[in-house]
PDB file of C-alpha atoms in Angstrom:
ATOM      1  CA  MET A   1      -6.929 -23.986 -22.879  1.00 59.00           C
ATOM      2  CA  ASP A   2      -4.790 -27.027 -22.668  1.00 61.00           C
ATOM      3  CA  ARG A   3      -1.611 -24.846 -22.051  1.00 64.00           C
ATOM      4  CA  LEU A   4      -3.661 -23.323 -19.241  1.00 64.00           C
ATOM      5  CA  ILE A   5      -4.083 -26.821 -17.800  1.00 68.00           C
ATOM      6  CA  GLU A   6      -0.352 -27.559 -18.058  1.00 73.00           C
ATOM      7  CA  LEU A   7       0.407 -24.517 -16.309  1.00 76.00           C
ATOM      8  CA  ASP A   8      -2.354 -24.769 -13.475  1.00 76.00           C
ATOM      9  CA  SER A   9       0.304 -25.598 -10.507  1.00 84.00           C
ATOM     10  CA  LEU A  10       2.409 -22.460 -11.607  1.00 85.00           C
ATOM     11  CA  PHE A  11      -0.772 -20.536 -12.094  1.00 86.00           C
ATOM     12  CA  LEU A  12      -1.826 -21.469  -8.283  1.00 88.00           C
ATOM     13  CA  GLU A  13       1.682 -20.727  -7.054  1.00 89.00           C
ATOM     14  CA  ALA A  14       1.638 -17.271  -8.862  1.00 89.00           C
ATOM     15  CA  ALA A  15      -1.568 -16.502  -7.373  1.00 90.00           C
ATOM     16  CA  LEU A  16      -0.519 -17.232  -3.874  1.00 91.00           C
ATOM     17  CA  GLU A  17       2.538 -15.446  -4.411  1.00 91.00           C
ATOM     18  CA  THR A  18       0.674 -12.236  -5.126  1.00 91.00           C
ATOM     19  CA  LEU A  19      -1.565 -12.592  -2.010  1.00 91.00           C
ATOM     20  CA  TYR A  20       1.669 -13.383   0.034  1.00 92.00           C
ATOM     21  CA  ILE A  21       3.395 -10.402  -1.611  1.00 92.00           C
ATOM     22  CA  VAL A  22       0.456  -7.923  -1.024  1.00 92.00           C
ATOM     23  CA  ALA A  23      -0.278  -9.006   2.529  1.00 93.00           C
ATOM     24  CA  ILE A  24       3.200  -8.389   3.782  1.00 94.00           C
ATOM     25  CA  THR A  25       3.779  -5.177   1.726  1.00 94.00           C
ATOM     26  CA  LEU A  26       0.441  -4.113   3.198  1.00 93.00           C
ATOM     27  CA  GLY A  27       1.400  -5.042   6.998  1.00 94.00           C
ATOM     28  CA  ILE A  28       4.875  -3.044   6.661  1.00 95.00           C
ATOM     29  CA  GLY A  29       3.681  -0.181   4.439  1.00 94.00           C
ATOM     30  CA  GLY A  30       0.474   0.232   6.005  1.00 94.00           C
ATOM     31  CA  THR A  31       2.226   0.385   9.495  1.00 95.00           C
ATOM     32  CA  GLY A  32       5.020   2.875   8.352  1.00 95.00           C
ATOM     33  CA  GLY A  33       2.524   4.971   6.557  1.00 94.00           C
ATOM     34  CA  LEU A  34       0.195   5.443   9.298  1.00 95.00           C
ATOM     35  CA  LEU A  35       3.155   6.579  11.639  1.00 95.00           C
ATOM     36  CA  LEU A  36       4.603   8.812   9.124  1.00 95.00           C
ATOM     37  CA  GLY A  37       1.153  10.129   8.279  1.00 94.00           C
ATOM     38  CA  THR A  38       0.293  10.611  11.655  1.00 94.00           C
ATOM     39  CA  LEU A  39       3.550  12.224  12.492  1.00 94.00           C
ATOM     40  CA  LEU A  40       3.076  14.851   9.430  1.00 93.00           C
ATOM     41  CA  TYR A  41      -0.351  15.727  10.864  1.00 93.00           C
ATOM     42  CA  THR A  42       0.554  16.091  14.438  1.00 92.00           C
ATOM     43  CA  THR A  43       3.791  18.278  13.868  1.00 93.00           C
ATOM     44  CA  ARG A  44       2.149  20.521  11.372  1.00 89.00           C
ATOM     45  CA  ALA A  45       1.357  24.139  12.284  1.00 85.00           C
ATOM     46  CA  GLY A  46      -1.789  23.894  14.863  1.00 80.00           C
ATOM     47  CA  GLY A  47      -1.042  20.161  15.396  1.00 82.00           C
ATOM     48  CA  ILE A  48      -1.286  18.505  18.572  1.00 86.00           C
ATOM     49  CA  THR A  49       2.419  18.290  18.541  1.00 88.00           C
ATOM     50  CA  PRO A  50       3.610  21.020  16.218  1.00 89.00           C
ATOM     51  CA  ASN A  51       7.370  21.028  15.333  1.00 90.00           C
ATOM     52  CA  ARG A  52       8.199  23.019  12.071  1.00 91.00           C
ATOM     53  CA  VAL A  53      11.580  21.408  11.594  1.00 93.00           C
ATOM     54  CA  VAL A  54      10.333  17.870  11.760  1.00 93.00           C
ATOM     55  CA  HIS A  55       7.102  18.514   9.650  1.00 92.00           C
ATOM     56  CA  VAL A  56       9.491  20.280   6.737  1.00 93.00           C
ATOM     57  CA  GLY A  57      11.712  17.448   6.928  1.00 94.00           C
ATOM     58  CA  LEU A  58       9.155  14.622   6.663  1.00 93.00           C
ATOM     59  CA  ASN A  59       7.572  16.643   4.049  1.00 92.00           C
ATOM     60  CA  LEU A  60      10.780  16.914   1.903  1.00 93.00           C
ATOM     61  CA  VAL A  61      11.412  13.001   2.167  1.00 92.00           C
ATOM     62  CA  VAL A  62       7.893  12.165   1.410  1.00 93.00           C
ATOM     63  CA  ASN A  63       7.842  14.723  -1.494  1.00 91.00           C
ATOM     64  CA  PHE A  64      11.018  13.317  -2.733  1.00 91.00           C
ATOM     65  CA  PHE A  65      10.059   9.600  -3.227  1.00 88.00           C
ATOM     66  CA  ARG A  66       6.654   9.804  -3.664  1.00 86.00           C
ATOM     67  CA  PRO A  67       6.318  10.858  -7.399  1.00 85.00           C
ATOM     68  CA  ILE A  68       9.144   8.355  -8.581  1.00 87.00           C
ATOM     69  CA  PRO A  69       7.215   5.850 -10.910  1.00 85.00           C
ATOM     70  CA  PHE A  70       7.192   2.388  -9.308  1.00 84.00           C
ATOM     71  CA  VAL A  71       9.407   0.908 -12.204  1.00 83.00           C
ATOM     72  CA  ILE A  72      12.294   3.343 -11.717  1.00 86.00           C
ATOM     73  CA  PHE A  73      11.816   3.093  -8.037  1.00 87.00           C
ATOM     74  CA  ILE A  74      12.544  -0.616  -7.801  1.00 85.00           C
ATOM     75  CA  ALA A  75      15.800  -0.060  -9.787  1.00 83.00           C
ATOM     76  CA  ALA A  76      16.665   2.897  -7.589  1.00 87.00           C
ATOM     77  CA  ALA A  77      16.064   0.861  -4.307  1.00 87.00           C
ATOM     78  CA  GLN A  78      18.154  -2.207  -5.321  1.00 86.00           C
ATOM     79  CA  PRO A  79      21.417  -1.261  -3.471  1.00 88.00           C
ATOM     80  CA  LEU A  80      19.446  -0.426  -0.195  1.00 90.00           C
ATOM     81  CA  ALA A  81      17.447  -3.786  -0.593  1.00 89.00           C
ATOM     82  CA  ARG A  82      20.782  -5.331  -1.091  1.00 90.00           C
ATOM     83  CA  LEU A  83      21.985  -3.967   2.103  1.00 90.00           C
ATOM     84  CA  VAL A  84      18.523  -4.453   4.137  1.00 90.00           C
ATOM     85  CA  VAL A  85      17.198  -7.798   2.937  1.00 89.00           C
ATOM     86  CA  GLY A  86      20.470  -9.175   1.477  1.00 88.00           C
ATOM     87  CA  ILE A  87      19.323  -9.530  -2.051  1.00 84.00           C
ATOM     88  CA  GLY A  88      18.489  -7.108  -4.826  1.00 81.00           C
ATOM     89  CA  ILE A  89      15.983  -9.449  -6.791  1.00 82.00           C
ATOM     90  CA  GLY A  90      13.045 -11.815  -5.830  1.00 83.00           C
ATOM     91  CA  ASN A  91      10.339 -11.504  -3.917  1.00 86.00           C
ATOM     92  CA  ARG A  92      12.159 -10.087  -0.898  1.00 89.00           C
ATOM     93  CA  ALA A  93      13.521  -7.292  -2.813  1.00 88.00           C
ATOM     94  CA  ILE A  94      10.280  -6.579  -4.514  1.00 90.00           C
ATOM     95  CA  ILE A  95       8.532  -6.376  -1.091  1.00 91.00           C
ATOM     96  CA  PHE A  96      11.180  -4.180   0.343  1.00 92.00           C
ATOM     97  CA  ALA A  97      10.781  -1.824  -2.334  1.00 91.00           C
ATOM     98  CA  LEU A  98       6.755  -2.019  -2.412  1.00 91.00           C
ATOM     99  CA  SER A  99       6.756  -1.441   1.363  1.00 93.00           C
ATOM    100  CA  LEU A 100       9.149   1.477   0.929  1.00 93.00           C
ATOM    101  CA  ALA A 101       7.022   3.116  -1.781  1.00 92.00           C
ATOM    102  CA  ALA A 102       3.738   2.147   0.314  1.00 92.00           C
ATOM    103  CA  THR A 103       4.652   4.022   3.467  1.00 94.00           C
ATOM    104  CA  PHE A 104       5.255   7.280   1.484  1.00 93.00           C
ATOM    105  CA  GLY A 105       2.013   6.954  -0.426  1.00 91.00           C
ATOM    106  CA  ILE A 106      -0.176   5.796   2.665  1.00 93.00           C
ATOM    107  CA  SER A 107       1.489   8.592   4.701  1.00 94.00           C
ATOM    108  CA  ARG A 108      -0.167  11.473   2.564  1.00 92.00           C
ATOM    109  CA  ILE A 109      -3.366   9.425   2.519  1.00 93.00           C
ATOM    110  CA  VAL A 110      -3.168   9.128   6.263  1.00 94.00           C
ATOM    111  CA  GLU A 111      -2.467  12.995   6.629  1.00 93.00           C
ATOM    112  CA  GLN A 112      -5.113  14.030   4.457  1.00 91.00           C
ATOM    113  CA  ASN A 113      -7.923  12.076   6.290  1.00 92.00           C
ATOM    114  CA  LEU A 114      -6.558  13.272   9.700  1.00 92.00           C
ATOM    115  CA  VAL A 115      -6.914  16.787   8.554  1.00 90.00           C
ATOM    116  CA  SER A 116     -10.544  16.210   7.749  1.00 87.00           C
ATOM    117  CA  VAL A 117     -11.184  15.445  11.521  1.00 86.00           C
ATOM    118  CA  ASP A 118     -13.173  18.098  13.251  1.00 84.00           C
ATOM    119  CA  PRO A 119     -10.669  20.459  15.122  1.00 83.00           C
ATOM    120  CA  GLY A 120     -13.180  20.888  17.879  1.00 83.00           C
ATOM    121  CA  VAL A 121     -13.063  17.333  18.780  1.00 84.00           C
ATOM    122  CA  ILE A 122      -9.253  17.379  19.355  1.00 84.00           C
ATOM    123  CA  GLU A 123      -9.951  20.570  21.307  1.00 83.00           C
ATOM    124  CA  ALA A 124     -12.615  18.991  23.608  1.00 84.00           C
ATOM    125  CA  SER A 125     -10.173  15.993  24.303  1.00 81.00           C
ATOM    126  CA  ARG A 126      -7.438  18.063  25.231  1.00 78.00           C
ATOM    127  CA  ALA A 127      -9.576  20.237  27.692  1.00 79.00           C
ATOM    128  CA  MET A 128     -10.781  17.402  29.337  1.00 83.00           C
ATOM    129  CA  GLY A 129      -7.454  16.499  30.239  1.00 78.00           C
ATOM    130  CA  ALA A 130      -6.371  13.648  27.831  1.00 79.00           C
ATOM    131  CA  GLY A 131      -2.773  13.401  26.887  1.00 82.00           C
ATOM    132  CA  ARG A 132      -1.273  14.009  23.235  1.00 83.00           C
ATOM    133  CA  LEU A 133      -0.946  10.167  22.681  1.00 85.00           C
ATOM    134  CA  ARG A 134      -4.418   9.274  24.239  1.00 87.00           C
ATOM    135  CA  THR A 135      -5.784  11.771  22.050  1.00 87.00           C
ATOM    136  CA  ILE A 136      -4.149  10.388  18.986  1.00 87.00           C
ATOM    137  CA  LEU A 137      -5.097   6.889  19.693  1.00 87.00           C
ATOM    138  CA  THR A 138      -8.787   7.480  21.241  1.00 87.00           C
ATOM    139  CA  VAL A 139      -9.870  10.517  19.509  1.00 86.00           C
ATOM    140  CA  LEU A 140      -8.215  11.574  16.280  1.00 88.00           C
ATOM    141  CA  LEU A 141      -7.666   8.010  14.624  1.00 90.00           C
ATOM    142  CA  PRO A 142     -11.239   6.557  15.369  1.00 89.00           C
ATOM    143  CA  GLU A 143     -12.862   9.833  13.981  1.00 88.00           C
ATOM    144  CA  ALA A 144     -10.817   9.344  10.718  1.00 88.00           C
ATOM    145  CA  LEU A 145     -11.220   5.389  10.657  1.00 89.00           C
ATOM    146  CA  GLY A 146     -13.864   5.142   7.927  1.00 88.00           C
ATOM    147  CA  PRO A 147     -11.838   7.375   5.388  1.00 89.00           C
ATOM    148  CA  LEU A 148      -8.830   5.778   6.534  1.00 93.00           C
ATOM    149  CA  VAL A 149     -10.438   2.159   5.574  1.00 92.00           C
ATOM    150  CA  LEU A 150     -11.243   3.572   2.078  1.00 91.00           C
ATOM    151  CA  GLY A 151      -7.842   4.876   1.840  1.00 92.00           C
ATOM    152  CA  TYR A 152      -6.149   1.725   2.618  1.00 93.00           C
ATOM    153  CA  THR A 153      -8.466  -0.143   0.196  1.00 92.00           C
ATOM    154  CA  PHE A 154      -7.171   2.151  -2.606  1.00 90.00           C
ATOM    155  CA  VAL A 155      -3.657   1.429  -1.550  1.00 91.00           C
ATOM    156  CA  LEU A 156      -3.958  -2.068  -1.264  1.00 90.00           C
ATOM    157  CA  VAL A 157      -5.829  -2.093  -4.978  1.00 88.00           C
ATOM    158  CA  ALA A 158      -2.468  -0.087  -6.244  1.00 89.00           C
ATOM    159  CA  ILE A 159      -0.286  -2.699  -4.546  1.00 90.00           C
ATOM    160  CA  VAL A 160      -1.847  -5.339  -6.472  1.00 87.00           C
ATOM    161  CA  ASP A 161      -1.159  -3.140  -9.491  1.00 84.00           C
ATOM    162  CA  MET A 162       2.388  -2.572  -8.859  1.00 85.00           C
ATOM    163  CA  THR A 163       3.121  -6.578  -8.143  1.00 85.00           C
ATOM    164  CA  ALA A 164       2.652  -7.050 -11.821  1.00 80.00           C
ATOM    165  CA  ILE A 165       6.309  -5.107 -12.118  1.00 78.00           C
ATOM    166  CA  ALA A 166       7.670  -7.691  -9.832  1.00 74.00           C
ATOM    167  CA  GLY A 167       8.793  -9.794 -12.859  1.00 70.00           C
ATOM    168  CA  VAL A 168      11.372  -6.602 -13.428  1.00 67.00           C
ATOM    169  CA  VAL A 169      13.837  -7.650 -10.517  1.00 71.00           C
ATOM    170  CA  GLY A 170      12.962 -11.562 -10.667  1.00 75.00           C
ATOM    171  CA  GLY A 171       9.995 -11.617  -8.690  1.00 78.00           C
ATOM    172  CA  GLY A 172       6.954 -14.028  -8.834  1.00 82.00           C
ATOM    173  CA  GLY A 173       3.184 -13.548  -8.859  1.00 86.00           C
ATOM    174  CA  LEU A 174       0.530 -13.123 -11.502  1.00 87.00           C
ATOM    175  CA  GLY A 175       2.109 -10.294 -13.143  1.00 85.00           C
ATOM    176  CA  ALA A 176       5.280 -12.072 -13.936  1.00 85.00           C
ATOM    177  CA  PHE A 177       3.363 -15.285 -14.655  1.00 87.00           C
ATOM    178  CA  ALA A 178       1.205 -13.377 -17.499  1.00 85.00           C
ATOM    179  CA  LEU A 179       4.301 -11.981 -18.763  1.00 84.00           C
ATOM    180  CA  THR A 180       6.393 -14.905 -18.976  1.00 83.00           C
ATOM    181  CA  TYR A 181       3.766 -17.794 -19.920  1.00 83.00           C
ATOM    182  CA  GLY A 182       1.372 -15.379 -21.617  1.00 82.00           C
ATOM    183  CA  TYR A 183       2.911 -12.209 -23.197  1.00 78.00           C
ATOM    184  CA  ARG A 184       6.340 -13.561 -23.960  1.00 79.00           C
ATOM    185  CA  GLN A 185       4.948 -16.986 -25.527  1.00 82.00           C
ATOM    186  CA  PHE A 186       2.184 -15.265 -27.572  1.00 81.00           C
ATOM    187  CA  ASP A 187      -0.570 -17.027 -25.626  1.00 81.00           C
ATOM    188  CA  PRO A 188      -3.452 -14.401 -24.901  1.00 85.00           C
ATOM    189  CA  LEU A 189      -5.396 -17.036 -22.972  1.00 87.00           C
ATOM    190  CA  VAL A 190      -2.866 -17.501 -20.368  1.00 86.00           C
ATOM    191  CA  THR A 191      -2.388 -13.629 -19.900  1.00 87.00           C
ATOM    192  CA  TRP A 192      -6.058 -13.151 -19.929  1.00 90.00           C
ATOM    193  CA  ALA A 193      -6.382 -15.622 -17.246  1.00 88.00           C
ATOM    194  CA  ALA A 194      -3.977 -14.062 -14.972  1.00 88.00           C
ATOM    195  CA  VAL A 195      -5.524 -10.843 -15.488  1.00 89.00           C
ATOM    196  CA  LEU A 196      -9.007 -11.971 -14.748  1.00 91.00           C
ATOM    197  CA  VAL A 197      -7.850 -13.324 -11.585  1.00 91.00           C
ATOM    198  CA  ILE A 198      -6.277 -10.085 -10.497  1.00 90.00           C
ATOM    199  CA  ILE A 199      -9.670  -8.271 -11.425  1.00 90.00           C
ATOM    200  CA  ALA A 200     -11.662 -10.653  -9.381  1.00 92.00           C
ATOM    201  CA  PHE A 201      -9.015 -10.226  -6.283  1.00 90.00           C
ATOM    202  CA  VAL A 202      -9.450  -6.172  -6.783  1.00 90.00           C
ATOM    203  CA  GLN A 203     -12.942  -6.567  -7.049  1.00 91.00           C
ATOM    204  CA  LEU A 204     -13.343  -8.394  -3.679  1.00 91.00           C
ATOM    205  CA  VAL A 205     -10.684  -6.111  -1.820  1.00 90.00           C
ATOM    206  CA  GLN A 206     -12.878  -2.808  -2.793  1.00 90.00           C
ATOM    207  CA  PHE A 207     -16.361  -4.353  -1.963  1.00 91.00           C
ATOM    208  CA  GLY A 208     -14.990  -5.630   1.429  1.00 90.00           C
ATOM    209  CA  GLY A 209     -13.379  -2.165   1.807  1.00 88.00           C
ATOM    210  CA  ASN A 210     -16.555  -0.365   1.112  1.00 89.00           C
ATOM    211  CA  ARG A 211     -18.578  -2.322   3.660  1.00 89.00           C
ATOM    212  CA  LEU A 212     -15.974  -2.020   6.441  1.00 87.00           C
ATOM    213  CA  ALA A 213     -15.860   1.802   5.599  1.00 84.00           C
ATOM    214  CA  ARG A 214     -19.718   2.295   6.014  1.00 85.00           C
ATOM    215  CA  ARG A 215     -19.585   0.253   9.140  1.00 84.00           C
ATOM    216  CA  ALA A 216     -17.112   2.291  10.524  1.00 79.00           C
ATOM    217  CA  MET A 217     -18.926   5.662   9.415  1.00 76.00           C
ATOM    218  CA  ARG A 218     -22.079   4.448  11.027  1.00 68.00           C
ATOM    219  CA  ARG A 219     -20.665   4.033  14.724  1.00 61.00           C
TER     220      ARG A 219
END
């Protein structure tokens, strides 16, 4: 316990770093995944803007990157991270890799949820003269809002899990804190302190996501 008290400032810094990494990643990856997933849905056969070439191309890209284990993906993305954010290690690099991985993962979740929308609702919107973009923004996405919130909640929890790998490329956060001051220094109390904070954060996220999804589905 004394050791944990000594590390309290570093512990708080690590917790705030985790929140920062998760928030930025969800903002970038969530936006990219929503756009990519919507494109996957709208360009499929029978979609709002069917385009076989675009759909097949996007499918190939998503299917290529999505199955790569994240710890390998970080290493593979380092050269691209250096090119885009100017550095291959640290929090900027981990946010870049996480955002890229999240974009591909979220795109599939978005596509699957949009597929569940009743095609009759889309057809009715188009029959009343709504344009393609208006149909997507005012009919398609609102109809899928509840499942999308649940999907994003799942992804947010997964991002928290993936931040534990941040230490591999010199990033910060609770995962790196637990590895550095807990596991490597044979102090299970420090390790479990970090684990419990992560669990508490995940529980709060899941609870909030479930409530938001229920509200969206009741409207």
